[in-house]
Amino acid sequence: QVQLVESGGGSVQAGGSLRLSCVASVQIPSLKYINWYQKVPGKDRELVAQIDGDGNTVYAASVKGRFTISRDSAKNTAYLQMNNLKTEDTGTYQCHAVRVIGLDYWGKGVLVTVSS
């Protein structure tokens, strides 16, 4: 069982920045993928950013150039640096880890609120 605990959410004005953290209960290199998802009420959960075991990254078009996903193996932590935040970035952000295909884990999520 892998536990994921997010932190760093909060309220910020448009144009501001936040850094989300996701602490894993296992060593980061043992995870095939680490993802950050955005959940907005009434909408499907959306993949925002992904980092794989080799450090390759993928971003949703809406956040490319503004968000950066990274990981620190020494701290068993993944990060999502969110810059130039927009009101549409508001939502609950969940950390998701894939150990192997078919075996994945979710954090409870943190709320990010961006006001105009």
PDB file of C-alpha atoms in Angstrom:
ATOM      1  CA  GLN A   1       0.000   0.000   0.000  1.00  0.00           C
ATOM      2  CA  VAL A   2       1.308   3.427  -0.984  1.00  0.00           C
ATOM      3  CA  GLN A   3       0.154   6.517   0.848  1.00  0.00           C
ATOM      4  CA  LEU A   4       0.267   9.933  -0.780  1.00  0.00           C
ATOM      5  CA  VAL A   5      -0.140  13.132   1.207  1.00  0.00           C
ATOM      6  CA  GLU A   6      -0.538  16.449  -0.568  1.00  0.00           C
ATOM      7  CA  SER A   7       0.054  19.917   0.828  1.00  0.00           C
ATOM      8  CA  GLY A   8       0.550  23.463  -0.391  1.00  0.00           C
ATOM      9  CA  GLY A   9      -2.943  24.319  -1.539  1.00  0.00           C
ATOM     10  CA  GLY A  10      -4.571  27.621  -0.710  1.00  0.00           C
ATOM     11  CA  SER A  11      -6.069  30.822  -2.042  1.00  0.00           C
ATOM     12  CA  VAL A  12      -4.200  33.142  -4.377  1.00  0.00           C
ATOM     13  CA  GLN A  13      -4.982  35.950  -6.756  1.00  0.00           C
ATOM     14  CA  ALA A  14      -4.728  35.481 -10.492  1.00  0.00           C
ATOM     15  CA  GLY A  15      -1.134  35.792 -11.602  1.00  0.00           C
ATOM     16  CA  GLY A  16       0.172  34.359  -8.349  1.00  0.00           C
ATOM     17  CA  SER A  17       2.016  31.138  -7.639  1.00  0.00           C
ATOM     18  CA  LEU A  18       1.658  28.056  -5.471  1.00  0.00           C
ATOM     19  CA  ARG A  19       3.780  24.953  -5.024  1.00  0.00           C
ATOM     20  CA  LEU A  20       2.014  21.696  -4.263  1.00  0.00           C
ATOM     21  CA  SER A  21       3.858  18.819  -2.619  1.00  0.00           C
ATOM     22  CA  CYS A  22       3.055  15.119  -2.610  1.00  0.00           C
ATOM     23  CA  VAL A  23       4.904  12.998  -0.074  1.00  0.00           C
ATOM     24  CA  ALA A  24       4.932   9.277  -0.840  1.00  0.00           C
ATOM     25  CA  SER A  25       5.285   6.493   1.719  1.00  0.00           C
ATOM     26  CA  VAL A  26       7.608   4.618  -0.644  1.00  0.00           C
ATOM     27  CA  GLN A  27      10.745   5.521  -2.551  1.00  0.00           C
ATOM     28  CA  ILE A  28       9.934   7.707  -5.535  1.00  0.00           C
ATOM     29  CA  PRO A  29      12.065   5.637  -7.990  1.00  0.00           C
ATOM     30  CA  SER A  30       9.765   2.650  -7.304  1.00  0.00           C
ATOM     31  CA  LEU A  31       6.881   4.529  -8.915  1.00  0.00           C
ATOM     32  CA  LYS A  32       6.436   4.244 -12.658  1.00  0.00           C
ATOM     33  CA  TYR A  33       4.477   7.483 -12.952  1.00  0.00           C
ATOM     34  CA  ILE A  34       3.488  10.339 -10.690  1.00  0.00           C
ATOM     35  CA  ASN A  35       0.597  12.453 -11.867  1.00  0.00           C
ATOM     36  CA  TRP A  36      -1.229  15.549 -10.725  1.00  0.00           C
ATOM     37  CA  TYR A  37      -4.930  15.743 -11.532  1.00  0.00           C
ATOM     38  CA  GLN A  38      -7.374  18.646 -11.241  1.00  0.00           C
ATOM     39  CA  LYS A  39     -10.930  17.958 -10.128  1.00  0.00           C
ATOM     40  CA  VAL A  40     -13.626  20.575 -10.588  1.00  0.00           C
ATOM     41  CA  PRO A  41     -17.216  19.939  -9.440  1.00  0.00           C
ATOM     42  CA  GLY A  42     -19.386  18.860 -12.334  1.00  0.00           C
ATOM     43  CA  LYS A  43     -16.440  17.961 -14.557  1.00  0.00           C
ATOM     44  CA  ASP A  44     -14.310  14.898 -15.108  1.00  0.00           C
ATOM     45  CA  ARG A  45     -10.983  14.727 -13.358  1.00  0.00           C
ATOM     46  CA  GLU A  46      -8.286  16.083 -15.707  1.00  0.00           C
ATOM     47  CA  LEU A  47      -4.622  15.128 -15.924  1.00  0.00           C
ATOM     48  CA  VAL A  48      -2.559  18.268 -15.408  1.00  0.00           C
ATOM     49  CA  ALA A  49       0.998  16.937 -15.357  1.00  0.00           C
ATOM     50  CA  GLN A  50       2.907  13.661 -15.319  1.00  0.00           C
ATOM     51  CA  ILE A  51       6.475  12.633 -14.607  1.00  0.00           C
ATOM     52  CA  ASP A  52       7.795   9.142 -15.293  1.00  0.00           C
ATOM     53  CA  GLY A  53      10.624   7.109 -13.816  1.00  0.00           C
ATOM     54  CA  ASP A  54      13.117   8.611 -16.275  1.00  0.00           C
ATOM     55  CA  GLY A  55      12.085  12.177 -15.484  1.00  0.00           C
ATOM     56  CA  ASN A  56      10.146  12.695 -18.693  1.00  0.00           C
ATOM     57  CA  THR A  57       7.245  15.085 -18.271  1.00  0.00           C
ATOM     58  CA  VAL A  58       3.887  15.641 -19.922  1.00  0.00           C
ATOM     59  CA  TYR A  59       1.552  18.602 -19.419  1.00  0.00           C
ATOM     60  CA  ALA A  60      -2.001  19.493 -20.294  1.00  0.00           C
ATOM     61  CA  ALA A  61      -2.109  22.174 -22.978  1.00  0.00           C
ATOM     62  CA  SER A  62      -3.860  24.539 -20.582  1.00  0.00           C
ATOM     63  CA  VAL A  63      -0.928  24.593 -18.137  1.00  0.00           C
ATOM     64  CA  LYS A  64       2.069  24.203 -20.433  1.00  0.00           C
ATOM     65  CA  GLY A  65       4.611  26.912 -19.773  1.00  0.00           C
ATOM     66  CA  ARG A  66       3.031  27.790 -16.421  1.00  0.00           C
ATOM     67  CA  PHE A  67       3.236  24.578 -14.363  1.00  0.00           C
ATOM     68  CA  THR A  68       6.265  22.418 -13.672  1.00  0.00           C
ATOM     69  CA  ILE A  69       6.210  18.900 -12.235  1.00  0.00           C
ATOM     70  CA  SER A  70       9.308  17.586 -10.509  1.00  0.00           C
ATOM     71  CA  ARG A  71      10.384  15.064  -7.917  1.00  0.00           C
ATOM     72  CA  ASP A  72      12.971  14.756  -5.180  1.00  0.00           C
ATOM     73  CA  SER A  73      13.910  11.124  -4.572  1.00  0.00           C
ATOM     74  CA  ALA A  74      15.792  11.971  -1.379  1.00  0.00           C
ATOM     75  CA  LYS A  75      12.594  13.385   0.128  1.00  0.00           C
ATOM     76  CA  ASN A  76      10.167  10.906  -1.518  1.00  0.00           C
ATOM     77  CA  THR A  77       8.300  13.965  -2.708  1.00  0.00           C
ATOM     78  CA  ALA A  78       6.831  15.150  -5.985  1.00  0.00           C
ATOM     79  CA  TYR A  79       6.030  18.786  -6.631  1.00  0.00           C
ATOM     80  CA  LEU A  80       3.797  20.846  -8.853  1.00  0.00           C
ATOM     81  CA  GLN A  81       5.017  24.418  -9.229  1.00  0.00           C
ATOM     82  CA  MET A  82       2.115  26.525 -10.420  1.00  0.00           C
ATOM     83  CA  ASN A  83       2.924  29.979 -11.793  1.00  0.00           C
ATOM     84  CA  ASN A  84       0.794  32.681 -13.418  1.00  0.00           C
ATOM     85  CA  LEU A  85      -2.314  31.069 -11.977  1.00  0.00           C
ATOM     86  CA  LYS A  86      -5.648  31.679 -13.667  1.00  0.00           C
ATOM     87  CA  THR A  87      -9.170  31.486 -12.256  1.00  0.00           C
ATOM     88  CA  GLU A  88      -9.763  28.338 -14.310  1.00  0.00           C
ATOM     89  CA  ASP A  89      -6.973  26.620 -12.364  1.00  0.00           C
ATOM     90  CA  THR A  90      -9.284  26.565  -9.343  1.00  0.00           C
ATOM     91  CA  GLY A  91     -10.049  23.055  -8.152  1.00  0.00           C
ATOM     92  CA  THR A  92      -8.918  20.149  -6.021  1.00  0.00           C
ATOM     93  CA  TYR A  93      -5.512  18.821  -7.024  1.00  0.00           C
ATOM     94  CA  GLN A  94      -4.820  15.179  -6.390  1.00  0.00           C
ATOM     95  CA  CYS A  95      -1.550  13.323  -6.519  1.00  0.00           C
ATOM     96  CA  HIS A  96      -1.714   9.946  -8.256  1.00  0.00           C
ATOM     97  CA  ALA A  97       1.029   7.332  -8.352  1.00  0.00           C
ATOM     98  CA  VAL A  98       1.328   4.290 -10.565  1.00  0.00           C
ATOM     99  CA  ARG A  99       3.560   1.536  -9.225  1.00  0.00           C
ATOM    100  CA  VAL A 100       2.896  -0.799 -12.128  1.00  0.00           C
ATOM    101  CA  ILE A 101       0.090  -0.736 -14.674  1.00  0.00           C
ATOM    102  CA  GLY A 102      -3.052  -1.718 -12.790  1.00  0.00           C
ATOM    103  CA  LEU A 103      -1.679  -0.825  -9.370  1.00  0.00           C
ATOM    104  CA  ASP A 104      -2.165   2.821  -8.553  1.00  0.00           C
ATOM    105  CA  TYR A 105      -2.809   5.072  -5.593  1.00  0.00           C
ATOM    106  CA  TRP A 106      -4.469   8.425  -4.906  1.00  0.00           C
ATOM    107  CA  GLY A 107      -3.962  11.173  -2.388  1.00  0.00           C
ATOM    108  CA  LYS A 108      -6.922  12.944  -0.825  1.00  0.00           C
ATOM    109  CA  GLY A 109      -6.209  16.191  -2.642  1.00  0.00           C
ATOM    110  CA  VAL A 110      -5.682  19.832  -1.801  1.00  0.00           C
ATOM    111  CA  LEU A 111      -7.875  22.772  -2.726  1.00  0.00           C
ATOM    112  CA  VAL A 112      -6.511  25.555  -4.896  1.00  0.00           C
ATOM    113  CA  THR A 113      -8.625  28.687  -5.249  1.00  0.00           C
ATOM    114  CA  VAL A 114      -7.623  31.419  -7.690  1.00  0.00           C
ATOM    115  CA  SER A 115      -9.535  34.682  -7.535  1.00  0.00           C
ATOM    116  CA  SER A 116      -9.636  37.464 -10.099  1.00  0.00           C
TER     117      SER A 116
END
